[in-house]
């Protein structure tokens, strides 16, 4: 499911599944669904991380602009 070095840092939901005796087809379906959930969670986490990064950049630029204005006076 996860490749080496891949991590999810933030998710919108907790993913849990109880698994009992199942057929091979059910197992494959479950694994496919679990992988889809992980992909969805990864995309959501990346979106949130990117939004926070952009907010940080904007905040940093506004602070630099404010400090530059103060130095010019």
Coordinates of N, CA, C and O in Angstrom, one line a residue:
X1 N 0.8 -1.2 0.0 CA 0.0 0.0 0.0 C 0.9 1.2 0.0 O 0.7 2.1 -0.9
X2 N 1.8 1.4 1.0 CA 2.7 2.5 1.0 C 4.0 2.1 0.4 O 4.5 1.0 0.6
X3 N 4.6 3.0 -0.3 CA 5.9 2.8 -0.9 C 6.9 3.3 0.2 O 6.6 4.1 1.0
X4 N 8.2 2.9 0.1 CA 9.2 3.3 1.1 C 9.3 4.8 1.1 O 9.3 5.5 0.0
X5 N 9.3 5.4 2.3 CA 9.4 6.8 2.4 C 8.2 7.6 2.3 O 8.2 8.8 2.5
X6 N 7.0 7.0 2.0 CA 5.8 7.7 1.9 C 5.1 7.8 3.3 O 5.0 6.8 4.0
X7 N 4.6 9.0 3.6 CA 3.9 9.2 4.8 C 2.7 10.1 4.6 O 2.8 11.0 3.7
X8 N 1.7 10.0 5.4 CA 0.6 10.9 5.4 C 0.7 11.7 6.6 O 0.7 11.2 7.7
X9 N 0.8 13.0 6.5 CA 1.0 13.8 7.6 C -0.3 14.3 8.3 O -0.4 14.6 9.4
X10 N -1.4 14.4 7.5 CA -2.6 14.9 8.0 C -3.8 14.3 7.2 O -3.7 14.2 6.0
X11 N -4.8 13.9 7.9 CA -6.0 13.3 7.1 C -7.2 14.0 7.7 O -7.3 14.5 8.7
X12 N -8.3 13.8 6.9 CA -9.6 14.3 7.3 C -10.4 13.3 8.0 O -11.4 13.6 8.6
X13 N -9.9 12.1 8.0 CA -10.7 11.0 8.7 C -9.8 9.9 9.2 O -8.6 9.8 8.7
X14 N -10.2 9.2 10.1 CA -9.5 8.0 10.6 C -10.0 6.8 9.8 O -11.2 6.6 9.7
X15 N -9.0 6.1 9.2 CA -9.4 5.0 8.4 C -9.3 3.7 9.2 O -8.2 3.3 9.6
X16 N -10.4 3.0 9.5 CA -10.3 1.7 10.2 C -11.3 0.8 9.5 O -12.3 1.2 8.9
X17 N -10.9 -0.5 9.5 CA -11.7 -1.5 8.8 C -11.5 -2.8 9.6 O -10.4 -3.2 9.9
X18 N -12.7 -3.4 10.0 CA -12.6 -4.8 10.6 C -12.7 -5.8 9.5 O -13.6 -5.7 8.6
X19 N -11.8 -6.8 9.5 CA -11.8 -7.8 8.4 C -11.9 -9.1 9.1 O -11.1 -9.5 10.0
X20 N -12.8 -9.9 8.6 CA -13.0 -11.3 9.0 C -12.7 -12.2 7.8 O -12.1 -11.8 6.9
X21 N -13.0 -13.5 7.9 CA -12.8 -14.4 6.8 C -13.5 -13.9 5.6 O -14.7 -13.7 5.6
X22 N -12.7 -13.7 4.5 CA -13.2 -13.2 3.3 C -12.6 -14.0 2.1 O -11.5 -14.6 2.2
X23 N -13.3 -13.9 1.0 CA -12.8 -14.6 -0.2 C -11.6 -13.7 -0.8 O -11.4 -12.5 -0.5
X24 N -10.9 -14.3 -1.8 CA -9.8 -13.6 -2.4 C -10.4 -12.3 -3.2 O -9.7 -11.3 -3.1
X25 N -11.5 -12.5 -3.8 CA -12.1 -11.3 -4.5 C -12.5 -10.2 -3.5 O -12.2 -9.0 -3.8
X26 N -13.0 -10.6 -2.4 CA -13.4 -9.6 -1.4 C -12.1 -8.9 -0.8 O -12.1 -7.7 -0.6
X27 N -11.1 -9.7 -0.7 CA -9.8 -9.2 -0.2 C -9.3 -8.1 -1.2 O -8.8 -7.1 -0.8
X28 N -9.3 -8.5 -2.5 CA -8.8 -7.6 -3.5 C -9.6 -6.3 -3.5 O -9.0 -5.2 -3.7
X29 N -10.9 -6.4 -3.4 CA -11.8 -5.3 -3.4 C -11.5 -4.4 -2.2 O -11.4 -3.2 -2.3
X30 N -11.3 -5.0 -1.0 CA -11.0 -4.3 0.2 C -9.7 -3.5 0.0 O -9.6 -2.3 0.4
X31 N -8.7 -4.2 -0.5 CA -7.4 -3.6 -0.7 C -7.5 -2.4 -1.7 O -6.9 -1.3 -1.4
X32 N -8.2 -2.5 -2.7 CA -8.4 -1.5 -3.7 C -9.1 -0.3 -3.1 O -8.7 0.9 -3.2
X33 N -10.2 -0.5 -2.3 CA -10.9 0.5 -1.6 C -10.0 1.2 -0.6 O -10.0 2.4 -0.4
X34 N -9.2 0.4 0.2 CA -8.3 1.0 1.2 C -7.3 1.9 0.5 O -7.0 3.0 0.9
X35 N -6.8 1.5 -0.7 CA -5.8 2.3 -1.4 C -6.4 3.6 -1.9 O -5.8 4.6 -1.9
X36 N -7.7 3.5 -2.4 CA -8.4 4.7 -2.8 C -8.6 5.7 -1.7 O -8.4 6.9 -1.8
X37 N -8.9 5.1 -0.5 CA -9.1 6.0 0.7 C -7.7 6.7 1.1 O -7.7 7.9 1.4
X38 N -6.7 5.9 1.0 CA -5.3 6.5 1.3 C -5.0 7.6 0.3 O -4.5 8.6 0.7
X39 N -5.2 7.3 -1.0 CA -5.0 8.3 -2.0 C -5.8 9.6 -1.8 O -5.3 10.7 -1.9
X40 N -7.0 9.4 -1.5 CA -7.9 10.5 -1.2 C -7.4 11.3 0.0 O -7.3 12.6 0.0
X41 N -7.0 10.6 1.1 CA -6.5 11.3 2.3 C -5.2 12.0 2.0 O -5.0 13.1 2.4
X42 N -4.3 11.4 1.2 CA -3.1 12.0 0.8 C -3.3 13.3 0.0 O -2.7 14.3 0.3
X43 N -4.3 13.3 -0.9 CA -4.6 14.5 -1.7 C -5.1 15.6 -0.8 O -4.7 16.7 -1.0
X44 N -6.0 15.2 0.1 CA -6.6 16.2 1.0 C -5.5 16.8 1.9 O -5.4 18.0 2.1
X45 N -4.6 16.0 2.4 CA -3.5 16.4 3.2 C -2.5 17.4 2.4 O -2.1 18.4 2.9
X46 N -2.2 17.0 1.2 CA -1.4 17.8 0.4 C -2.0 19.2 0.1 O -1.3 20.2 0.1
X47 N -3.3 19.2 -0.2 CA -4.0 20.4 -0.4 C -3.9 21.3 0.8 O -3.7 22.5 0.7
X48 N -4.2 20.8 2.0 CA -4.1 21.5 3.2 C -2.7 22.1 3.5 O -2.5 23.2 3.9
X49 N -1.7 21.2 3.2 CA -0.3 21.7 3.4 C 0.0 22.8 2.5 O 0.6 23.8 2.9
X50 N -0.4 22.7 1.2 CA -0.1 23.7 0.2 C -0.8 25.0 0.6 O -0.2 26.1 0.5
X51 N -2.1 24.9 1.1 CA -2.8 26.1 1.5 C -2.0 26.8 2.7 O -1.9 28.0 2.7
X52 N -1.6 26.0 3.7 CA -0.9 26.6 4.8 C 0.4 27.2 4.4 O 0.9 28.3 4.9
X53 N 1.1 26.6 3.4 CA 2.4 27.1 2.9 C 2.1 28.4 2.2 O 2.9 29.4 2.4
X54 N 1.1 28.5 1.4 CA 0.8 29.8 0.7 C 0.5 30.9 1.7 O 0.9 32.0 1.5
X55 N -0.3 30.5 2.7 CA -0.6 31.5 3.7 C 0.6 32.0 4.4 O 0.8 33.2 4.7
X56 N 1.6 31.1 4.7 CA 2.8 31.5 5.3 C 3.6 32.4 4.4 O 4.2 33.3 4.9
X57 N 3.7 32.1 3.2 CA 4.4 32.9 2.2 C 3.8 34.3 2.2 O 4.5 35.3 2.2
X58 N 2.5 34.4 2.1 CA 1.8 35.7 2.0 C 2.1 36.5 3.3 O 2.3 37.7 3.3
X59 N 2.0 35.8 4.5 CA 2.2 36.5 5.8 C 3.7 37.0 5.8 O 3.9 38.1 6.2
X60 N 4.6 36.1 5.4 CA 6.0 36.5 5.4 C 6.3 37.7 4.5 O 7.0 38.7 4.9
X61 N 5.6 37.7 3.3 CA 5.8 38.9 2.4 C 5.2 40.1 3.0 O 5.8 41.2 2.8
X62 N 4.1 40.0 3.6 CA 3.4 41.2 4.2 C 4.3 41.7 5.4 O 4.4 42.9 5.6
X63 N 4.9 40.8 6.1 CA 5.8 41.3 7.2 C 7.0 42.0 6.7 O 7.5 43.0 7.2
X64 N 7.6 41.4 5.6 CA 8.7 42.0 4.9 C 8.4 43.4 4.4 O 9.1 44.4 4.5
X65 N 7.2 43.5 3.8 CA 6.8 44.8 3.2 C 6.6 45.8 4.4 O 6.9 47.0 4.2
X66 N 6.0 45.4 5.5 CA 5.8 46.3 6.6 C 7.1 46.7 7.2 O 7.3 47.9 7.6
X67 N 8.1 45.8 7.3 CA 9.4 46.2 7.9 C 10.1 47.1 6.9 O 10.9 48.0 7.3
X68 N 10.0 46.9 5.6 CA 10.6 47.7 4.6 C 10.1 49.2 4.7 O 10.8 50.1 4.6
X69 N 8.8 49.3 4.8 CA 8.1 50.6 5.0 C 8.6 51.3 6.2 O 8.8 52.5 6.2
X70 N 8.8 50.6 7.3 CA 9.3 51.2 8.5 C 10.7 51.7 8.3 O 11.2 52.7 9.0
X71 N 11.6 51.0 7.5 CA 13.0 51.4 7.4 C 13.1 52.7 6.4 O 14.0 53.4 6.5
X72 N 12.1 52.9 5.5 CA 12.2 54.0 4.6 C 11.9 55.3 5.3 O 12.4 56.3 4.8
X73 N 11.2 55.3 6.3 CA 10.8 56.5 7.0 C 11.9 57.2 7.7 O 12.9 56.8 8.1

